[in-house]
Coordinates of N, CA and C in Angstrom, one line a residue:
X1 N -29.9 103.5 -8.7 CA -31.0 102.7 -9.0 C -30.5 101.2 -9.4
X2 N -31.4 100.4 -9.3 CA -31.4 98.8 -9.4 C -31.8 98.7 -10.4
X3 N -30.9 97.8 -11.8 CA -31.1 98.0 -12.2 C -30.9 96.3 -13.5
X4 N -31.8 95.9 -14.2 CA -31.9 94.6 -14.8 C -32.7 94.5 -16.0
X5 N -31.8 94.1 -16.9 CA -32.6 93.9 -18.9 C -33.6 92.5 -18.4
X6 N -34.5 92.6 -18.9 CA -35.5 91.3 -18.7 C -36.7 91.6 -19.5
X7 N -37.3 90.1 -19.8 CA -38.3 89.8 -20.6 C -39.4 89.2 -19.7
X8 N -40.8 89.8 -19.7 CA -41.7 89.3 -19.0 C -42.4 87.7 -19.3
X9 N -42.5 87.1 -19.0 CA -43.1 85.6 -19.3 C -44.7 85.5 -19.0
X10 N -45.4 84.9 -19.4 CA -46.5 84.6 -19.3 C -46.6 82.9 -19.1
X11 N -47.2 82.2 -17.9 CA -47.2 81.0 -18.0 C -48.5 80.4 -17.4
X12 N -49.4 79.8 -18.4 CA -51.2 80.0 -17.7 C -50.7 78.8 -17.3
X13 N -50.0 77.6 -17.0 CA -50.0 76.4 -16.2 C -49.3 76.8 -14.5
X14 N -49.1 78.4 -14.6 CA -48.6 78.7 -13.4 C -49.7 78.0 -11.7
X15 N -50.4 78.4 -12.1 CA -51.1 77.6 -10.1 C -51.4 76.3 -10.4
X16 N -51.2 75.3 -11.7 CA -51.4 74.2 -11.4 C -49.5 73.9 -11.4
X17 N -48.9 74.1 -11.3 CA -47.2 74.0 -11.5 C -46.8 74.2 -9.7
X18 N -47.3 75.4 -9.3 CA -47.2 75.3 -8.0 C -47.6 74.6 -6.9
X19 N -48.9 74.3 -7.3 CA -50.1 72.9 -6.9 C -49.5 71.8 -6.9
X20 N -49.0 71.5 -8.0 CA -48.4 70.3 -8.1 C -46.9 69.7 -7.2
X21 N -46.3 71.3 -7.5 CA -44.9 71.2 -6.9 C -44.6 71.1 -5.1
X22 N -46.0 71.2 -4.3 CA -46.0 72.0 -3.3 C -45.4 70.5 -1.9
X23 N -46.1 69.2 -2.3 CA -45.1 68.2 -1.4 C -43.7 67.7 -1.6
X24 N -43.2 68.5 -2.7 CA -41.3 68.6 -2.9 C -40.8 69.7 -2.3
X25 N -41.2 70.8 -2.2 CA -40.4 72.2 -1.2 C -41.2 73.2 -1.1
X26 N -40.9 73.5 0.0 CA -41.9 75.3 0.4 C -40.7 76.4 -0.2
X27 N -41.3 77.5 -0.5 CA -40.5 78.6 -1.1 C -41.3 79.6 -1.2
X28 N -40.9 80.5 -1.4 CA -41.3 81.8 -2.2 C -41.9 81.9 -3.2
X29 N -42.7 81.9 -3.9 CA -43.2 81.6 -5.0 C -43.3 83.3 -5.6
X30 N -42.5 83.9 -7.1 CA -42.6 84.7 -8.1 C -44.0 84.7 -8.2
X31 N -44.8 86.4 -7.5 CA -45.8 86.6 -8.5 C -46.1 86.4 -9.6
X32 N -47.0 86.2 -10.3 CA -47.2 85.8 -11.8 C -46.7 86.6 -12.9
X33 N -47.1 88.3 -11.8 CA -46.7 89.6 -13.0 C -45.4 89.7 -13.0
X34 N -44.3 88.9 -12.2 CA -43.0 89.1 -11.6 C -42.4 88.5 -12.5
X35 N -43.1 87.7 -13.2 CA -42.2 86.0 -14.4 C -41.6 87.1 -15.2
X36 N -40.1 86.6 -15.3 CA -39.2 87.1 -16.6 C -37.9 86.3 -16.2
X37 N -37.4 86.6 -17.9 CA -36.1 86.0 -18.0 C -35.0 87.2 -17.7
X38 N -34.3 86.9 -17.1 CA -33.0 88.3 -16.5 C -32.3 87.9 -18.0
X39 N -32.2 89.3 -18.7 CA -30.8 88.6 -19.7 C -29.6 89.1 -18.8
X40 N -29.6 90.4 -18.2 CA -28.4 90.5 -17.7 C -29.2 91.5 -16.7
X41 N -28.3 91.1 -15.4 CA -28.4 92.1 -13.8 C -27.0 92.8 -14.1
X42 N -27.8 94.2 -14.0 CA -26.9 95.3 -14.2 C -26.2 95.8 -12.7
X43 N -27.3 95.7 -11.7 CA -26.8 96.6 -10.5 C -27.3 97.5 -10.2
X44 N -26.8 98.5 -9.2 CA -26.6 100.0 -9.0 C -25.7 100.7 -10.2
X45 N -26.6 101.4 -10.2 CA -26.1 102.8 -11.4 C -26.8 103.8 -11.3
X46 N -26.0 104.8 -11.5 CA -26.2 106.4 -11.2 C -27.3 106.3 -12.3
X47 N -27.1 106.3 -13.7 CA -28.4 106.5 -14.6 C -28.8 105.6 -15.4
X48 N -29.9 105.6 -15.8 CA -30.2 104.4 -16.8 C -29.8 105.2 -18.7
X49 N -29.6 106.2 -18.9 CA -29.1 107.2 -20.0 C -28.6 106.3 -20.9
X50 N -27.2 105.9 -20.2 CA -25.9 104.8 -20.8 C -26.3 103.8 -21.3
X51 N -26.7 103.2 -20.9 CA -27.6 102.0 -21.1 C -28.7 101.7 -22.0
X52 N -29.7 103.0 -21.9 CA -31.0 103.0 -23.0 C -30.3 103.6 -24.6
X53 N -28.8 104.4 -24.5 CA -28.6 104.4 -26.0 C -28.3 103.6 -26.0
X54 N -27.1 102.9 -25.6 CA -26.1 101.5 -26.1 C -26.9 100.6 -26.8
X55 N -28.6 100.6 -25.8 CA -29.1 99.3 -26.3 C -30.0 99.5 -27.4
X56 N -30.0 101.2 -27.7 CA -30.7 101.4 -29.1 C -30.9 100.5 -30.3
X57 N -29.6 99.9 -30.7 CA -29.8 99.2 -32.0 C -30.7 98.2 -31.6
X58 N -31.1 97.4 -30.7 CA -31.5 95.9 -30.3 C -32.9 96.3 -31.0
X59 N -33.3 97.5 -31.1 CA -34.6 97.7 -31.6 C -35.0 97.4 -33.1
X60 N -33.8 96.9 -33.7 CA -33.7 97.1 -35.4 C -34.0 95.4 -35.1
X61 N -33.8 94.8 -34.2 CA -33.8 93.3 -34.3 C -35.0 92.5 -34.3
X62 N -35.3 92.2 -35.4 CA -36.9 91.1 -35.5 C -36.6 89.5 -34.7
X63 N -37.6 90.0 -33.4 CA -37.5 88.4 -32.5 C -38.7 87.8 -32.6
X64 N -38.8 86.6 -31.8 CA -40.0 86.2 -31.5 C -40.1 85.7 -30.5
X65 N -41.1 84.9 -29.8 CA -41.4 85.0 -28.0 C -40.4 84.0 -28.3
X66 N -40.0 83.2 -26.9 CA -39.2 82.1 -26.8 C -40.5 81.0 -25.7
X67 N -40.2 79.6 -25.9 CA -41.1 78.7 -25.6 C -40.3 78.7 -24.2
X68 N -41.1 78.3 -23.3 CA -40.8 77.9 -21.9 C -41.3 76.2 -22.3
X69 N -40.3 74.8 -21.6 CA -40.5 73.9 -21.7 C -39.4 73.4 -20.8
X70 N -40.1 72.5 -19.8 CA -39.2 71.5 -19.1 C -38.9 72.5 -17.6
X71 N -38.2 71.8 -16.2 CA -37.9 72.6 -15.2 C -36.8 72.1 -15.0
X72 N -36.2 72.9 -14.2 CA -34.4 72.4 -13.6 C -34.5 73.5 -12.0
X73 N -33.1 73.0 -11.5 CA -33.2 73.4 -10.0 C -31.8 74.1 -10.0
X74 N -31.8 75.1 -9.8 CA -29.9 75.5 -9.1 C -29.9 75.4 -7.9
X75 N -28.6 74.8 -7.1 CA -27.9 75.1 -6.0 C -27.6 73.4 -5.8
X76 N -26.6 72.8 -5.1 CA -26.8 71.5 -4.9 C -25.7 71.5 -3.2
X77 N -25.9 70.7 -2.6 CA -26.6 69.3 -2.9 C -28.0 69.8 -3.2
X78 N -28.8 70.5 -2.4 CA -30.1 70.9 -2.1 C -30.0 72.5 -3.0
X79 N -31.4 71.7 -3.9 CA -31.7 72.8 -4.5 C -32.2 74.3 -3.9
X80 N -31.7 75.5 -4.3 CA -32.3 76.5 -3.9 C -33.5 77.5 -5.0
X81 N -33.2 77.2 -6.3 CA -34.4 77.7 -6.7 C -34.9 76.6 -8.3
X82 N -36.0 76.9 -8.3 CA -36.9 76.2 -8.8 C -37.3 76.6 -10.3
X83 N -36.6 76.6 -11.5 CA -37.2 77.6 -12.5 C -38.1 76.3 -13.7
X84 N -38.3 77.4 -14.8 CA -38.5 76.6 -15.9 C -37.1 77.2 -16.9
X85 N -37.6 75.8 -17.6 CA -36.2 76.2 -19.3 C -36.9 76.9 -20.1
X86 N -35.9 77.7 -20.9 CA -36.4 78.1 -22.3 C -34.9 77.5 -23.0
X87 N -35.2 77.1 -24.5 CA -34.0 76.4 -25.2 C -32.9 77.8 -25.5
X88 N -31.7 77.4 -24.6 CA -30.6 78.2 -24.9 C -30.1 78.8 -26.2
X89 N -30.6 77.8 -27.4 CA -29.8 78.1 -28.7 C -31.0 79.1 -29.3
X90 N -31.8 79.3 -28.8 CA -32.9 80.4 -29.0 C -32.1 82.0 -28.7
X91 N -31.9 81.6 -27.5 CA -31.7 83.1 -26.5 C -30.0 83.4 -26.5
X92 N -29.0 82.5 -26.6 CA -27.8 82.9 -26.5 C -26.9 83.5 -27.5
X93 N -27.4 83.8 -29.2 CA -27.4 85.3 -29.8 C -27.9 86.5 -29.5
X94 N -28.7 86.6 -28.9 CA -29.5 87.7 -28.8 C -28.6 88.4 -27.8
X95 N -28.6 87.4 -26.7 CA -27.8 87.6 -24.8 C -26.0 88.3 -25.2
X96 N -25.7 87.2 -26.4 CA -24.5 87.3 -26.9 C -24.2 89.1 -27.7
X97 N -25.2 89.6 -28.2 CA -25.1 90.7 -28.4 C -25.5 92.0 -27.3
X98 N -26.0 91.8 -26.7 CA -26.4 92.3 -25.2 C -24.9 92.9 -25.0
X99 N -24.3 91.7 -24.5 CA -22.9 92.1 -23.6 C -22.1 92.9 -24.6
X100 N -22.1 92.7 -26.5 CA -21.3 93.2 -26.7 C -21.4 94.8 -26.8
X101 N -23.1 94.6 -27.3 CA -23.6 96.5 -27.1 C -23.2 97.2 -26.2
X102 N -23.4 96.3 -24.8 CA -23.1 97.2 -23.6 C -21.7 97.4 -23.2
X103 N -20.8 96.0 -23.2 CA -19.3 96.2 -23.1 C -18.8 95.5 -21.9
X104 N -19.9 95.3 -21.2 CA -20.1 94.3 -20.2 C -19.6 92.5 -20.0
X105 N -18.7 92.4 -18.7 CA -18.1 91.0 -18.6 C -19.0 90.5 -17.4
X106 N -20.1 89.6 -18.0 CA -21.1 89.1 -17.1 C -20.1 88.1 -16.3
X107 N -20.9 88.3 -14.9 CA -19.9 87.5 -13.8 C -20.3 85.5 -13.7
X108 N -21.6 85.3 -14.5 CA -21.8 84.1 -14.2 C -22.1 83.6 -16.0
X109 N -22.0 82.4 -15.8 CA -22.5 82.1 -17.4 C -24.2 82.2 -17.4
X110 N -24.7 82.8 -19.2 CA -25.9 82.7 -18.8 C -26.8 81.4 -19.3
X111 N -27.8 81.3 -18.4 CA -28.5 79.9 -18.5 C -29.8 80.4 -18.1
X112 N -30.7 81.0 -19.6 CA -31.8 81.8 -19.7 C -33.0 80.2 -19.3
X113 N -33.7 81.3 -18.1 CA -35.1 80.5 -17.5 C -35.4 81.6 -16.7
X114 N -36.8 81.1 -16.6 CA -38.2 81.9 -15.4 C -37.8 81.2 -13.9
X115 N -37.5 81.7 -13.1 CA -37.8 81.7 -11.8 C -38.9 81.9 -11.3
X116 N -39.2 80.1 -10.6 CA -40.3 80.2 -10.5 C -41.0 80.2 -8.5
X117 N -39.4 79.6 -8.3 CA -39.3 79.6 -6.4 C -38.2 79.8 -6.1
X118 N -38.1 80.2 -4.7 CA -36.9 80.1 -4.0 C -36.8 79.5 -2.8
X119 N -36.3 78.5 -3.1 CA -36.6 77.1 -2.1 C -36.3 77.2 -0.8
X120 N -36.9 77.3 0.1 CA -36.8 77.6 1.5 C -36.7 76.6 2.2
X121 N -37.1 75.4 1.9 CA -37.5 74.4 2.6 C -37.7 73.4 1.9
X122 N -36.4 72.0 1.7 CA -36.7 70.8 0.6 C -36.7 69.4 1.1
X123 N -37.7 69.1 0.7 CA -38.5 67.4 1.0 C -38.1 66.2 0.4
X124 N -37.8 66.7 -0.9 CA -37.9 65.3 -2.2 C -36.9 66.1 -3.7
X125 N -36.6 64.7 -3.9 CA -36.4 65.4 -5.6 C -37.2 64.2 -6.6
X126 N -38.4 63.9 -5.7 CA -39.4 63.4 -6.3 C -40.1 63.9 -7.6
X127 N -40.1 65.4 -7.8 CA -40.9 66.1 -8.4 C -40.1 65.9 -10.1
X128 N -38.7 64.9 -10.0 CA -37.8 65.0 -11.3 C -38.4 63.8 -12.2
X129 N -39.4 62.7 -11.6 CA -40.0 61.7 -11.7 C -41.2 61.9 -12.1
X130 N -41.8 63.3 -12.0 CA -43.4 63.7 -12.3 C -43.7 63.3 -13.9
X131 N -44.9 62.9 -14.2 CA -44.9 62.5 -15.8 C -46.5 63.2 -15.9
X132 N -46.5 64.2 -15.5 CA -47.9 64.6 -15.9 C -47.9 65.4 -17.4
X133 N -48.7 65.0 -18.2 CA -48.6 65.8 -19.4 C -49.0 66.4 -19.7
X134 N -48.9 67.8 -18.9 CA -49.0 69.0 -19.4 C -47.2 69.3 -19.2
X135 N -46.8 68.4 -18.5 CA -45.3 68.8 -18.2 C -44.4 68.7 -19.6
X136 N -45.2 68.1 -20.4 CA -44.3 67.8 -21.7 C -44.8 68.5 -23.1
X137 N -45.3 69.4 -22.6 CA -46.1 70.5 -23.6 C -45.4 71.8 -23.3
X138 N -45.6 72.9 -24.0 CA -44.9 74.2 -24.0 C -45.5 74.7 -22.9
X139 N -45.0 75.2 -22.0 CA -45.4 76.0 -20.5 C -46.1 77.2 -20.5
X140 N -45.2 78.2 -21.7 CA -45.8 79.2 -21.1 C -44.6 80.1 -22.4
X141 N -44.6 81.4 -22.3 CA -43.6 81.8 -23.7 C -43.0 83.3 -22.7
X142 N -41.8 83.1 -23.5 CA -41.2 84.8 -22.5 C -41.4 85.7 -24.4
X143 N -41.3 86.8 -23.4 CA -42.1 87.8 -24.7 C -40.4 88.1 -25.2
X144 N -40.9 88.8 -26.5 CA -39.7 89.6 -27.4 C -38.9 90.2 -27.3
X145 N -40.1 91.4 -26.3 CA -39.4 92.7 -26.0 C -38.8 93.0 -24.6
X146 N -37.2 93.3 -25.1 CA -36.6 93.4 -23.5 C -36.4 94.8 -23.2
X147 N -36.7 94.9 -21.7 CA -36.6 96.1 -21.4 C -35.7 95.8 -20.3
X148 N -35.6 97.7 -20.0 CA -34.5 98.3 -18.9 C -35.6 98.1 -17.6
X149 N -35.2 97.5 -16.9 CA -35.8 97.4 -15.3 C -35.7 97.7 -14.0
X150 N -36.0 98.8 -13.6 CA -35.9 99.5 -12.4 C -36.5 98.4 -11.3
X151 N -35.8 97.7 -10.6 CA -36.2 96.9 -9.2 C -36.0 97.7 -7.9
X152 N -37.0 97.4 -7.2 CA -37.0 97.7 -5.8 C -37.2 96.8 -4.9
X153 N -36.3 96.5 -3.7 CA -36.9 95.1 -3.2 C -37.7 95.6 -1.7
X154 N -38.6 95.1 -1.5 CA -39.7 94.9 -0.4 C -39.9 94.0 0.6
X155 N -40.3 94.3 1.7 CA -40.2 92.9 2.2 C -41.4 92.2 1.8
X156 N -42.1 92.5 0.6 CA -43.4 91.6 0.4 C -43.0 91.0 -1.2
X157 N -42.0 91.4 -1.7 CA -41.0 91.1 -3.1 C -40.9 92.1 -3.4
X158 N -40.7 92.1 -5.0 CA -39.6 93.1 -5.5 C -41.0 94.1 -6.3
X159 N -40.6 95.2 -6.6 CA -41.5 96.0 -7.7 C -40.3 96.1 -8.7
X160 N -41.1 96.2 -9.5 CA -40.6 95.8 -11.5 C -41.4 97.3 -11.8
X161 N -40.5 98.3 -12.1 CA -40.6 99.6 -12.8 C -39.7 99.5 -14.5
X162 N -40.8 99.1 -15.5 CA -39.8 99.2 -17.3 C -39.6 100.8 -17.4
X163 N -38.4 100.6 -17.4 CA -38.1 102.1 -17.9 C -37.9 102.4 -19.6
X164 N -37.3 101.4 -20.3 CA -37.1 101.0 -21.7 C -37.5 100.1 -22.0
X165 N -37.8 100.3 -23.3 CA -38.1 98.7 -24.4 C -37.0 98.9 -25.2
X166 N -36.7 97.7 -25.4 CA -36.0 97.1 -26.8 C -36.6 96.3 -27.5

């Protein structure tokens, strides 16, 4: 099984964000129910068992949502995907205890945000210039609770099966 810890997001500025964004690049655009923060992609694994004790304690931990604010792009020259931020110094104790419960040597550094496209096709980096102000208000919030996530990919996107909470 496919398998990834993530937090679902909620972001009601989502179809005016896409609306807005749509003469800087065509992409893929993340269903709405799909928004979350990956804390960590686990892979293929025989069971999810290992994983749902190790990450037992995370449940003793009192959190709170985290703010989505601001966008950034990965890939350069030309960006390939399109997310929002949430403030790192929020999420990178939490993330930071993740790996050590599990025991796990994540392959990339983490740099927690909502994927919001996957840029297929890029016009401008006009959109870095945008000053609409809703853009400078809180976007949208990723929730508390992270779970164990069963993905399957489709050729129409992915299905999101929670197997665990934390």
């Amino acid at each position: 099984m496919r398998l990834f810890l993530g937090s679902f997001a909620t972001v009601p500025s989502y179809h005016q964000i896409r609306y807005t964004m749509q003469p800087y690049f065509e992409g893929k655009w993340v269903e709405p129910r799909n928004l979350h923060l990956t804390w960590l992609f686990l892979g293929e694994r025989a069971s999810a068992d290992p994983i749902i004790e190790a990450l037992e304690p995370l449940k003793q931990i009192q959190r709170e949502p985290l703010t989505l604010q601001g966008f950034g792009t990965f890939g350069k020259p030309k960006p390939k995907v399109f997310f929002l931020k949430t403030p790192s110094q929020h999420a990178l104790p939490l993330y930071h205890h993740i790996i050590e419960l599990l025991g796990e040597k994540p392959s990339k550094p983490f740099h927690p945000h909502i994927t919001l496209t996957r840029i297929k096709c890029f016009h401008s980096f006009g959109f870095k210039q945008l000053n609409h102000p809703w853009m400078h208000q809180p976007l949208g919030t990723v929730e508390p609770t992270i779970r164990l996530i069963e993905s399957h990919l489709t050729p129409s996107g992915p299905i999101y099966i929670p197997l665990a909470e934390f």
